[in-house]
Tab-separated table of C-alpha atoms in Angstrom:
chain	number	residue	atom	x	y	z
A	1	MET	CA	-61.264	12.374	40.256
A	2	SER	CA	-62.117	14.227	37.051
A	3	TYR	CA	-62.770	12.651	33.649
A	4	GLN	CA	-59.307	13.709	32.476
A	5	GLY	CA	-57.682	12.401	35.635
A	6	VAL	CA	-59.270	8.964	35.206
A	7	TYR	CA	-58.396	8.956	31.500
A	8	ASP	CA	-54.765	9.653	32.425
A	9	GLU	CA	-54.800	6.755	34.913
A	10	LEU	CA	-55.990	4.438	32.132
A	11	ALA	CA	-53.228	5.670	29.833
A	12	ARG	CA	-50.631	4.957	32.541
A	13	GLY	CA	-51.865	1.395	33.036
A	14	ARG	CA	-53.243	2.075	36.509
A	15	ALA	CA	-56.890	1.289	35.848
A	16	ARG	CA	-57.201	-1.636	38.269
A	17	ALA	CA	-55.521	0.189	41.134
A	18	TRP	CA	-57.605	3.306	40.518
A	19	ALA	CA	-60.864	1.341	40.364
A	20	LEU	CA	-60.079	-0.577	43.556
A	21	ALA	CA	-59.324	2.652	45.409
A	22	ALA	CA	-62.435	4.342	43.993
A	23	ILE	CA	-64.860	1.634	45.129
A	24	SER	CA	-63.155	1.117	48.486
A	25	GLY	CA	-63.557	4.741	49.524
A	26	GLY	CA	-67.253	4.387	50.360
A	27	GLY	CA	-69.931	6.958	49.676
A	28	VAL	CA	-71.048	5.495	46.325
A	29	ARG	CA	-74.448	3.832	45.887
A	30	GLY	CA	-75.050	1.387	43.061
A	31	VAL	CA	-77.907	1.793	40.584
A	32	ARG	CA	-79.574	-0.981	38.590
A	33	HIS	CA	-79.371	-0.027	34.912
A	34	PRO	CA	-81.982	-1.258	32.396
A	35	LEU	CA	-79.165	-2.289	30.042
A	36	GLY	CA	-78.361	-5.178	32.363
A	37	PHE	CA	-75.547	-3.964	34.596
A	38	VAL	CA	-75.118	-2.226	37.934
A	39	CYS	CA	-73.708	1.283	37.636
A	40	LEU	CA	-71.474	2.791	40.292
A	41	PRO	CA	-71.536	6.525	39.454
A	42	LEU	CA	-68.267	8.147	40.496
A	43	GLU	CA	-68.051	11.539	38.778
A	44	ARG	CA	-70.372	13.890	36.918
A	45	ASP	CA	-69.170	17.330	35.888
A	46	GLY	CA	-71.214	19.084	33.230
A	47	GLY	CA	-71.108	16.949	30.104
A	48	GLU	CA	-68.448	14.571	31.440
A	49	GLY	CA	-68.981	11.513	33.611
A	50	VAL	CA	-67.175	8.481	35.005
A	51	CYS	CA	-68.892	5.263	36.120
A	52	ILE	CA	-67.994	1.671	36.804
A	53	HIS	CA	-70.305	-0.873	35.160
A	54	LEU	CA	-70.609	-4.294	36.762
A	55	TRP	CA	-72.246	-7.424	35.335
A	56	SER	CA	-72.865	-10.271	37.779
A	57	ASP	CA	-75.522	-12.943	38.249
A	58	SER	CA	-75.208	-12.229	41.982
A	59	LEU	CA	-76.938	-8.867	41.468
A	60	ALA	CA	-80.589	-8.690	40.396
A	61	PRO	CA	-81.013	-6.938	37.016
A	62	ALA	CA	-83.420	-4.136	36.189
A	63	ARG	CA	-86.227	-4.792	33.721
A	64	SER	CA	-85.901	-3.186	30.290
A	65	THR	CA	-89.016	-1.778	28.592
A	66	THR	CA	-87.329	-1.334	25.205
A	67	SER	CA	-84.288	-3.444	24.235
A	68	GLN	CA	-80.535	-3.668	24.758
A	69	ILE	CA	-79.870	-1.907	21.421
A	70	HIS	CA	-79.188	1.768	22.054
A	71	CYS	CA	-76.991	4.732	21.205
A	72	HIS	CA	-75.518	7.416	23.425
A	73	SER	CA	-75.628	11.184	23.313
A	74	TRP	CA	-72.005	11.077	24.416
A	75	ASP	CA	-68.727	9.642	23.181
A	76	LEU	CA	-67.741	6.533	25.144
A	77	VAL	CA	-64.357	5.347	26.324
A	78	SER	CA	-64.674	1.920	27.960
A	79	HIS	CA	-61.907	0.007	29.733
A	80	VAL	CA	-62.441	-3.639	30.676
A	81	LEU	CA	-61.256	-4.339	34.218
A	82	TYR	CA	-62.049	-8.051	34.146
A	83	GLY	CA	-64.218	-10.527	32.262
A	84	GLN	CA	-65.237	-10.372	28.621
A	85	VAL	CA	-67.432	-7.718	26.996
A	86	ARG	CA	-68.728	-7.939	23.438
A	87	ASN	CA	-69.520	-4.648	21.741
A	88	VAL	CA	-72.155	-5.689	19.214
A	89	HIS	CA	-72.769	-3.034	16.562
A	90	ALA	CA	-76.275	-2.818	15.108
A	91	VAL	CA	-76.972	-1.850	11.506
A	92	VAL	CA	-80.222	0.122	11.730
A	93	THR	CA	-82.281	0.800	8.589
A	94	ASP	CA	-85.382	2.961	8.304
A	95	ALA	CA	-88.446	0.894	7.401
A	96	GLY	CA	-92.183	1.329	6.912
A	97	ARG	CA	-94.544	-1.633	6.926
A	98	ASP	CA	-91.615	-4.017	7.322
A	99	ALA	CA	-90.371	-2.285	10.478
A	100	THR	CA	-89.686	-4.452	13.527
A	101	HIS	CA	-88.798	-1.719	16.032
A	102	ARG	CA	-89.450	1.900	16.867
A	103	VAL	CA	-86.768	4.376	17.925
A	104	PHE	CA	-87.330	5.819	21.401
A	105	GLU	CA	-85.737	8.887	22.942
A	106	VAL	CA	-84.499	8.400	26.502
A	107	VAL	CA	-84.241	11.478	28.719
A	108	SER	CA	-82.661	10.728	32.089
A	109	GLY	CA	-83.255	12.742	35.228
A	110	PRO	CA	-82.941	12.365	39.008
A	111	GLY	CA	-86.193	10.388	39.150
A	112	GLY	CA	-85.407	7.991	36.320
A	113	ASP	CA	-85.838	7.800	32.546
A	114	ARG	CA	-88.560	9.350	30.415
A	115	ILE	CA	-88.927	7.113	27.358
A	116	SER	CA	-90.760	8.646	24.416
A	117	PRO	CA	-91.571	7.049	21.040
A	118	THR	CA	-90.345	8.888	17.953
A	119	PRO	CA	-91.948	8.661	14.476
A	120	ARG	CA	-88.940	6.671	13.217
A	121	THR	CA	-89.498	2.930	12.631
A	122	VAL	CA	-86.656	0.625	11.667
A	123	ARG	CA	-85.250	-2.823	11.100
A	124	HIS	CA	-81.841	-3.891	12.368
A	125	GLU	CA	-79.270	-6.605	11.877
A	126	THR	CA	-76.073	-7.508	13.655
A	127	GLY	CA	-72.972	-5.761	12.369
A	128	LEU	CA	-69.404	-5.898	13.627
A	129	VAL	CA	-68.936	-7.848	16.866
A	130	GLU	CA	-65.903	-6.739	18.864
A	131	VAL	CA	-64.663	-8.862	21.767
A	132	PHE	CA	-62.701	-7.223	24.570
A	133	GLY	CA	-60.985	-8.711	27.616
A	134	PRO	CA	-59.118	-7.516	30.709
A	135	GLY	CA	-56.960	-4.471	30.038
A	136	ASP	CA	-58.580	-3.637	26.693
A	137	THR	CA	-59.896	-0.137	26.025
A	138	TYR	CA	-62.335	0.684	23.247
A	139	THR	CA	-64.190	3.762	22.068
A	140	LEU	CA	-67.607	4.359	20.577
A	141	PRO	CA	-68.782	7.656	19.093
A	142	SER	CA	-72.096	9.236	19.959
A	143	GLY	CA	-74.991	8.053	17.796
A	144	SER	CA	-73.699	4.517	17.142
A	145	PHE	CA	-76.329	1.857	17.813
A	146	HIS	CA	-74.913	-1.115	19.695
A	147	SER	CA	-75.370	-3.430	22.647
A	148	SER	CA	-72.912	-4.534	25.317
A	149	VAL	CA	-73.064	-8.291	25.861
A	150	VAL	CA	-71.424	-10.353	28.587
A	151	PRO	CA	-71.388	-14.162	28.129
A	152	GLU	CA	-74.171	-15.882	30.067
A	153	GLY	CA	-73.066	-16.507	33.624
A	154	GLY	CA	-69.997	-14.337	33.097
A	155	GLU	CA	-68.662	-11.724	35.479
A	156	ALA	CA	-67.306	-8.476	34.045
A	157	ALA	CA	-66.627	-4.873	34.971
A	158	THR	CA	-65.653	-1.796	32.990
A	159	ILE	CA	-64.707	1.802	33.614
A	160	ALA	CA	-66.981	3.928	31.428
A	161	LEU	CA	-66.051	7.503	30.587
A	162	GLY	CA	-68.592	9.664	28.788
A	163	ARG	CA	-68.170	13.070	27.170
A	164	GLY	CA	-71.390	14.660	25.905
A	165	ARG	CA	-71.786	15.796	22.327
A	166	PRO	CA	-74.114	18.821	21.908
A	167	GLY	CA	-77.208	18.116	19.835
A	168	SER	CA	-77.053	14.333	20.299
A	169	ARG	CA	-79.738	12.213	21.962
A	170	ASP	CA	-79.887	8.990	23.926
A	171	LEU	CA	-81.925	6.533	21.843
A	172	SER	CA	-83.126	2.953	22.186
A	173	LEU	CA	-84.912	0.478	19.932
A	174	GLY	CA	-88.159	-0.943	21.295
A	175	PRO	CA	-91.491	-2.550	20.398
A	176	LEU	CA	-93.495	-0.731	17.741
A	177	GLY	CA	-96.597	-0.214	19.883
A	178	THR	CA	-94.989	0.938	23.116
A	179	GLY	CA	-96.107	4.374	24.279
A	180	CYS	CA	-94.498	7.127	26.290
A	181	HIS	CA	-93.643	6.024	29.828
A	182	HIS	CA	-91.390	6.673	32.804
A	183	VAL	CA	-88.976	4.121	34.254
A	184	PRO	CA	-87.621	4.849	37.748
A	185	ARG	CA	-83.994	3.985	38.399
A	186	GLN	CA	-83.613	1.417	41.180
A	187	THR	CA	-80.952	2.333	43.714
A	188	LEU	CA	-79.243	-0.557	45.460
A	189	ASP	CA	-79.530	-0.608	49.230
A	190	THR	CA	-76.434	-0.459	51.424
A	191	GLU	CA	-76.161	-4.245	51.670
A	192	GLU	CA	-76.360	-4.887	47.930
A	193	THR	CA	-73.981	-2.029	47.143
A	194	ALA	CA	-71.514	-3.585	49.590
A	195	LEU	CA	-71.943	-6.919	47.794
A	196	ALA	CA	-71.175	-5.252	44.454
A	197	VAL	CA	-68.016	-3.728	45.925
A	198	ARG	CA	-66.916	-7.081	47.365
A	199	LEU	CA	-67.471	-8.834	44.050
A	200	MET	CA	-65.310	-6.294	42.248
A	201	ALA	CA	-62.624	-6.217	44.926
A	202	ALA	CA	-62.283	-10.003	44.730
A	203	HIS	CA	-61.390	-9.691	41.030
A	204	LEU	CA	-59.190	-6.604	41.347
A	205	SER	CA	-57.153	-7.399	44.469
């Protein structure tokens, strides 16, 4: 189903039914994301995409080489299917000698992510913390630094819709001395993907 089709399902209050049907159809393979969740990619058409993001202690996480604080090159619409998700905004300030982090550009491709340091060094502090639960939908514009946090031991899943904004970049904050490197995306095997689907179905049925 297209981005617009999924968006319309959300607007009609059919998110849970749509998600359950989407994951039950087979053919999708989960991917471990360095931001701490498992991604089930469902649609990609040009600059638009639809994924389901799943947080669960039953699924091994990927290792991050930067941090959880990032911003997207696309505008996000996120709908919480179950659990609690905190959208933690980060206030990022340019800094010189007092910098604690460097800004990295993340370029994703079929083989994984190319992570390149930029000249920009910064400090950050926690800004607005938004808490969302089942049935809530929130938006986040491209270029807004934030992190998505699920309470420790918590189970959560969201439908994530992305619409690219020309000229924007995917960025992440990371250690000052980290150099350019490549991080392969880890695809879940058939058994672990099936486990992810069962975990979600148990919450959505």
